[in-house]
C-alpha atoms as a printed R data frame, in Angstrom:
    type eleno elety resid chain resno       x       y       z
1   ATOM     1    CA   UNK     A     1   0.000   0.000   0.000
2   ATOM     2    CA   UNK     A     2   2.697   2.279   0.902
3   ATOM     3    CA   UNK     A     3   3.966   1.508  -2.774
4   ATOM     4    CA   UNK     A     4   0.751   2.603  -4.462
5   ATOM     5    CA   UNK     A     5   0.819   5.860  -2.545
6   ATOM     6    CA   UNK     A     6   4.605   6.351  -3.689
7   ATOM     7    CA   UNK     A     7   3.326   5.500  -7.485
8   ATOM     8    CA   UNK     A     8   0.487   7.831  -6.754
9   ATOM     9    CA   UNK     A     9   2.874  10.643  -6.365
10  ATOM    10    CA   UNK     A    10   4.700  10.316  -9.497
11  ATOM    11    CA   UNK     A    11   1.174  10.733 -11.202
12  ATOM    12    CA   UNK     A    12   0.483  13.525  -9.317
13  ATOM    13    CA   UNK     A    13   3.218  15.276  -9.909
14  ATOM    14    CA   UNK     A    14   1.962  15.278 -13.751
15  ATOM    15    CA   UNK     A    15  -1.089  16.048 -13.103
16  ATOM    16    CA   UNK     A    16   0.522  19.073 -11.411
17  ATOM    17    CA   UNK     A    17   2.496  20.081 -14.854
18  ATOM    18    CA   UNK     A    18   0.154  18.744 -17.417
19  ATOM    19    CA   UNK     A    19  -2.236  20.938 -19.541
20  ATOM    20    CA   UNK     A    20  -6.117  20.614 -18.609
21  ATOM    21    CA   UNK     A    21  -6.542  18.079 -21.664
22  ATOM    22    CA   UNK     A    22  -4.487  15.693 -19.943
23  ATOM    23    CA   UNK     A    23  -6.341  15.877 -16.226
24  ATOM    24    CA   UNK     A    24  -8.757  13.446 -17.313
25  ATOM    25    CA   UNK     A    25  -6.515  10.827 -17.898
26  ATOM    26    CA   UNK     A    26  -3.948  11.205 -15.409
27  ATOM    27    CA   UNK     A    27  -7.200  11.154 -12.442
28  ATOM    28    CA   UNK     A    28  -8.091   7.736 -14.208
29  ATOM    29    CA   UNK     A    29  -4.289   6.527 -13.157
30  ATOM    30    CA   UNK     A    30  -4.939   8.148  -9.893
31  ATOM    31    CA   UNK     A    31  -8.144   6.068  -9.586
32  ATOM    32    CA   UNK     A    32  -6.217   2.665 -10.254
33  ATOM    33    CA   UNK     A    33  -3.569   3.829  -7.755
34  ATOM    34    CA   UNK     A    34  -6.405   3.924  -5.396
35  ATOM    35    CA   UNK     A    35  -8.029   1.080  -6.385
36  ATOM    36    CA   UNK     A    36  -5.238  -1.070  -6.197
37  ATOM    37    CA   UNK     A    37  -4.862   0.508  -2.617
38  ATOM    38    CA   UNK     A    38  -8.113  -0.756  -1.396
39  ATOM    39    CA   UNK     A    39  -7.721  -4.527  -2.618
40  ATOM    40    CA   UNK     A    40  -4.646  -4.656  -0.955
41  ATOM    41    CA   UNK     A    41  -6.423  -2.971   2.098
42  ATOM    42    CA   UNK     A    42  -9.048  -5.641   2.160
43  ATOM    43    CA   UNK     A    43  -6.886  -8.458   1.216
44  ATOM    44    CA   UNK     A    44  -5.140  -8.189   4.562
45  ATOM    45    CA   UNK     A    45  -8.187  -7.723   6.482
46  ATOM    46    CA   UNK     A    46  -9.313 -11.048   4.979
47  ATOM    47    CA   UNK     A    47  -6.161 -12.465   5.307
48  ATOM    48    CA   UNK     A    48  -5.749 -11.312   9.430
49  ATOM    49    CA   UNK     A    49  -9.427 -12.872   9.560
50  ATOM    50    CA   UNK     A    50  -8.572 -15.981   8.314
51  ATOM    51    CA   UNK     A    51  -5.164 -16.503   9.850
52  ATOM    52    CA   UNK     A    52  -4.115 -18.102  13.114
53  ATOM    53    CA   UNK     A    53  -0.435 -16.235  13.588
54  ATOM    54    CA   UNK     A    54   0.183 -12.501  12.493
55  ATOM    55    CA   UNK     A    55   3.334 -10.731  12.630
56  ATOM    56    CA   UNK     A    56   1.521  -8.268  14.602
57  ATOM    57    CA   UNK     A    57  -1.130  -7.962  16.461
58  ATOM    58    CA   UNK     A    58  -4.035  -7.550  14.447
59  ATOM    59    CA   UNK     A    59  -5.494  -4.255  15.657
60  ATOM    60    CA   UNK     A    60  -1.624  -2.791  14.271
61  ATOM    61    CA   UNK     A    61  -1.905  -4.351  11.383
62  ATOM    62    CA   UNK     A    62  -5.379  -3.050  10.602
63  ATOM    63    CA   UNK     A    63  -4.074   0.570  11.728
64  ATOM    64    CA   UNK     A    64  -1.174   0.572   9.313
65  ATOM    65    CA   UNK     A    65  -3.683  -0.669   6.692
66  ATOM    66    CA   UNK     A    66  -6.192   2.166   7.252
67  ATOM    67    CA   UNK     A    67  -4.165   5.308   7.594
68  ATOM    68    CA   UNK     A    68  -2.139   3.924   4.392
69  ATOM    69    CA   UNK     A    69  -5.589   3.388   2.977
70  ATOM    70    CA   UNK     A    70  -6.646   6.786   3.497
71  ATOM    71    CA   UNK     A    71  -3.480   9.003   2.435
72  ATOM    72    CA   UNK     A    72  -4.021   7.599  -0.609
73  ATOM    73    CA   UNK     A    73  -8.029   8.022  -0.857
74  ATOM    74    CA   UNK     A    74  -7.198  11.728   0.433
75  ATOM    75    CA   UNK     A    75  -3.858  12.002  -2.421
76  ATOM    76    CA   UNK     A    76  -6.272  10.590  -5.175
77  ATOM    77    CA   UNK     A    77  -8.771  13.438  -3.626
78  ATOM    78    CA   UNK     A    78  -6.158  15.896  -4.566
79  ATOM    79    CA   UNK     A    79  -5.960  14.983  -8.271
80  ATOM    80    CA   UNK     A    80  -9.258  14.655  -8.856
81  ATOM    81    CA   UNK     A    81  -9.569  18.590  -7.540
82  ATOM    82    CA   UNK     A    82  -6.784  19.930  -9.649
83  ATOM    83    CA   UNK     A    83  -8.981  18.278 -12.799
84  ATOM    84    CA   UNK     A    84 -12.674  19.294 -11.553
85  ATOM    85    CA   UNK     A    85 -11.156  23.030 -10.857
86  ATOM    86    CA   UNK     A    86  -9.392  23.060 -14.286
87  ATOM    87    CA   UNK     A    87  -6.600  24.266 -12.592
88  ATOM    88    CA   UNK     A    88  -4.243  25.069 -15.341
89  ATOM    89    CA   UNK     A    89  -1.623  25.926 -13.254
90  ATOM    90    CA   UNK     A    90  -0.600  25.183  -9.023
91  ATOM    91    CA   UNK     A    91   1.631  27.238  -7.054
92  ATOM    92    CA   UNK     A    92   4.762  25.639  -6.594
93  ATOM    93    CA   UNK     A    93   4.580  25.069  -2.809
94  ATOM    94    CA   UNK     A    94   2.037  21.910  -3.922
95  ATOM    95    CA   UNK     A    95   5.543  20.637  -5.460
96  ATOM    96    CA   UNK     A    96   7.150  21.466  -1.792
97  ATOM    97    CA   UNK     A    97   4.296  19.134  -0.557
98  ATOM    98    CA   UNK     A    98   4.450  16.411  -2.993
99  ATOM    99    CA   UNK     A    99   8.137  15.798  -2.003
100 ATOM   100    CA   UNK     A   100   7.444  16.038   1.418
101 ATOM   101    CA   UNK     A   101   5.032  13.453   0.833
102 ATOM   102    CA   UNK     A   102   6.987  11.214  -1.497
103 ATOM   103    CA   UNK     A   103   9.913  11.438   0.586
104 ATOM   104    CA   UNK     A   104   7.408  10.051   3.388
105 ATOM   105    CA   UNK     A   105   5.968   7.088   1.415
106 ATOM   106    CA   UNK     A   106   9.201   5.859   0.607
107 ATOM   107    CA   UNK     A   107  10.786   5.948   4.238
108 ATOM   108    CA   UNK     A   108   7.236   4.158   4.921
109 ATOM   109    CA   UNK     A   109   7.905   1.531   1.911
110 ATOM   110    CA   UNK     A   110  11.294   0.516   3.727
111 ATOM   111    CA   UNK     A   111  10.089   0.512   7.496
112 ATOM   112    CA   UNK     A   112   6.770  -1.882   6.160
113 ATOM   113    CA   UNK     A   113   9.245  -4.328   4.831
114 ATOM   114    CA   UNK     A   114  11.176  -4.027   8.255
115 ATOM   115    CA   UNK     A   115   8.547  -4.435  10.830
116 ATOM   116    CA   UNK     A   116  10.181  -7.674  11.542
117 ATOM   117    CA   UNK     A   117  12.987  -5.652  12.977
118 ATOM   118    CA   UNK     A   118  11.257  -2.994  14.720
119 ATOM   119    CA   UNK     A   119  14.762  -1.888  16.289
120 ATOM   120    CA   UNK     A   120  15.296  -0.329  13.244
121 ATOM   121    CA   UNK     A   121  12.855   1.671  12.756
122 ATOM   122    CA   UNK     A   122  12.925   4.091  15.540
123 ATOM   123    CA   UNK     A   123  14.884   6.565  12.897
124 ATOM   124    CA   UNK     A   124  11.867   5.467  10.016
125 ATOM   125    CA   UNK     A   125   9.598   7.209  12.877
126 ATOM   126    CA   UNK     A   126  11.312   9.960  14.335
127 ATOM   127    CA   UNK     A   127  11.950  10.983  10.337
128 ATOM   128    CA   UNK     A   128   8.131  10.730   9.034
129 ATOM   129    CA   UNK     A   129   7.149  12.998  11.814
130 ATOM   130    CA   UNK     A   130  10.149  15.523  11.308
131 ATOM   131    CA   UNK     A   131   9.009  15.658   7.434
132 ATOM   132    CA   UNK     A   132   4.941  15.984   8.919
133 ATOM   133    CA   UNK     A   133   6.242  19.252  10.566
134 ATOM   134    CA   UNK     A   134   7.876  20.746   7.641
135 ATOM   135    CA   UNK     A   135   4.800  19.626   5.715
136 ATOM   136    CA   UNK     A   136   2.006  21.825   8.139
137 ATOM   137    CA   UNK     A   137   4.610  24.399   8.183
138 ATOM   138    CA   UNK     A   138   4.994  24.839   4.819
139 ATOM   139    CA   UNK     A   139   1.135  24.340   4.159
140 ATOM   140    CA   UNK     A   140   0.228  27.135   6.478
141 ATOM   141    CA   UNK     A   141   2.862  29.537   4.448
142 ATOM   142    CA   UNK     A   142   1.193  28.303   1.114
143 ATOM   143    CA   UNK     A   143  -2.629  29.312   2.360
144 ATOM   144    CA   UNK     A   144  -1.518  32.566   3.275
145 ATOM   145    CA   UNK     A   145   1.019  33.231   0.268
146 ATOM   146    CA   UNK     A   146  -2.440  32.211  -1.651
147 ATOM   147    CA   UNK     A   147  -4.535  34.501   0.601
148 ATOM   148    CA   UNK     A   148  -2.643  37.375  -0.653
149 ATOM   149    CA   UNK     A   149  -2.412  36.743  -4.330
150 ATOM   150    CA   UNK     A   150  -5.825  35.411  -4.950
151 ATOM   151    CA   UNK     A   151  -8.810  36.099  -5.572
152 ATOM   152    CA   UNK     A   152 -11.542  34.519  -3.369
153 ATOM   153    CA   UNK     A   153 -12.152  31.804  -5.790
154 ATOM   154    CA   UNK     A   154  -8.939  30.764  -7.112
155 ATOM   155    CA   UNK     A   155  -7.893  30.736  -3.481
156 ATOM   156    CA   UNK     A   156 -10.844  28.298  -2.865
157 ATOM   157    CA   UNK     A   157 -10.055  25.970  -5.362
158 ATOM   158    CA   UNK     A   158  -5.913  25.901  -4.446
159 ATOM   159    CA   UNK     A   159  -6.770  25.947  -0.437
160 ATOM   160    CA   UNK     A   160  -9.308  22.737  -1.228
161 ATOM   161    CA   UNK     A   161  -5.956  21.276  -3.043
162 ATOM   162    CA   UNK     A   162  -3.727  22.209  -0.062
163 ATOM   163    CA   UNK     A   163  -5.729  20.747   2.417
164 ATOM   164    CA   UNK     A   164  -6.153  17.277   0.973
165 ATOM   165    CA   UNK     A   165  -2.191  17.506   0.612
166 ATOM   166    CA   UNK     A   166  -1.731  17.892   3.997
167 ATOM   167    CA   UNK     A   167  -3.898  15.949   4.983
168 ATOM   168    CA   UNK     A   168  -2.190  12.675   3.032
169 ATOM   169    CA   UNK     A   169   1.108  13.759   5.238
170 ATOM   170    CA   UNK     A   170  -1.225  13.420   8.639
171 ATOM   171    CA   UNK     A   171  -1.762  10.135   7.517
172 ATOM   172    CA   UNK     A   172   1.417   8.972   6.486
173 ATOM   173    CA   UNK     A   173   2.338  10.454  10.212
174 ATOM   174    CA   UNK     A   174  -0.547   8.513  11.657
175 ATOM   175    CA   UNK     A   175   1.293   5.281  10.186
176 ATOM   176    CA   UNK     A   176   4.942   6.362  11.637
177 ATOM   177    CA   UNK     A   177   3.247   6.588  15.282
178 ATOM   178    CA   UNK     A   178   1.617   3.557  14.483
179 ATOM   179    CA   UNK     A   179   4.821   2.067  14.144
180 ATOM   180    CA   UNK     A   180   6.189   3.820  17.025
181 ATOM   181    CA   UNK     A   181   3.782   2.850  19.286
182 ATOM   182    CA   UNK     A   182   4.164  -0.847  18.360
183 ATOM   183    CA   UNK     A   183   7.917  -0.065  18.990
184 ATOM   184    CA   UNK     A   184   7.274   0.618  22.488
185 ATOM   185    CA   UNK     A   185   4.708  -2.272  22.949
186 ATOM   186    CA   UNK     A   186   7.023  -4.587  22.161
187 ATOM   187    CA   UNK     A   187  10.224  -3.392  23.185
């Protein structure tokens, strides 16, 4: 799942530079991203449901699954705006966010294939939260950057774009605590 959200953000990113004839079909990649997401969010809810021994306990497991789940309902949200708003054009702090959150997804695509190991990824953790910071920072300069050189609804339509954005790096931090709290449970 963290994969498909670390896909997703290449897509997005062209959504971000492509002309307005091109939104359509770069949301339907978006969609798959997300689709693909979901199965594979379901697929391990079937398979902790049918299966005797975990690697975690199941309640961790379903957490990781969800908050995955949802960064990338919330990043697919975010294409899907920049095509229904026509936006032709995004201010380049939505690149500053779609690094932040790339740079997230794959820290998160290493520490899933470690949770084995979970003495290794106290760093995975304290670095996804770190990058969540920078993210709300940098969001909260974007809105009012946009405040200022906007009119009311062109600063409607980026802000809506913005806040799913941030929102996808709450998530991705919701999965590093997730981690971190399974670090201390089982340390």
């Amino acid at each position: 799942m963290a994969r498909q959200i670390l896909e997703a953000t290449g897509t997005l990113s062209e959504i971000f530079g492509a002309p307005v004839a091109e939104h359509e079909r770069l949301v339907e990649e978006m969609h798959e991203h997300e689709a693909k997401s979901t199965d594979l969010h379901f697929a391990l809810l079937t398979h902790m449901r049918t299966s005797f021994v975990n690697p975690l306990p199941r309640e961790d497991m379903y957490a990781l699954s969800r908050f995955l789940n949802e960064a990338m309902e919330k990043l697919d949200a975010a294409g899907e705006l920049v095509a229904l708003y026509k936006l032709d054009r995004v201010p380049k702090r939505a690149a500053d966010q779609l690094e932040i959150i790339s740079r997230q997804a794959e820290l998160t695509v290493d520490a899933m294939r470690q949770l084995d190991d979970l003495d290794e990824l106290e760093d995975y953790w304290i670095e996804v939260l770190r990058l969540a910071k920078r993210a709300e920072r940098s969001h909260r300069t974007w809105v009012a950057e946009m405040l200022r050189d906007m009119k009311s609804t062109q600063f409607s339509r980026n802000r809506d774009v913005a806040n799913q954005l941030v929102e996808v790096t709450k998530d991705m931090r919701r999965v590093a605590t997730q981690v971190g709290s399974i670090i201390v449970k089982e340390a």
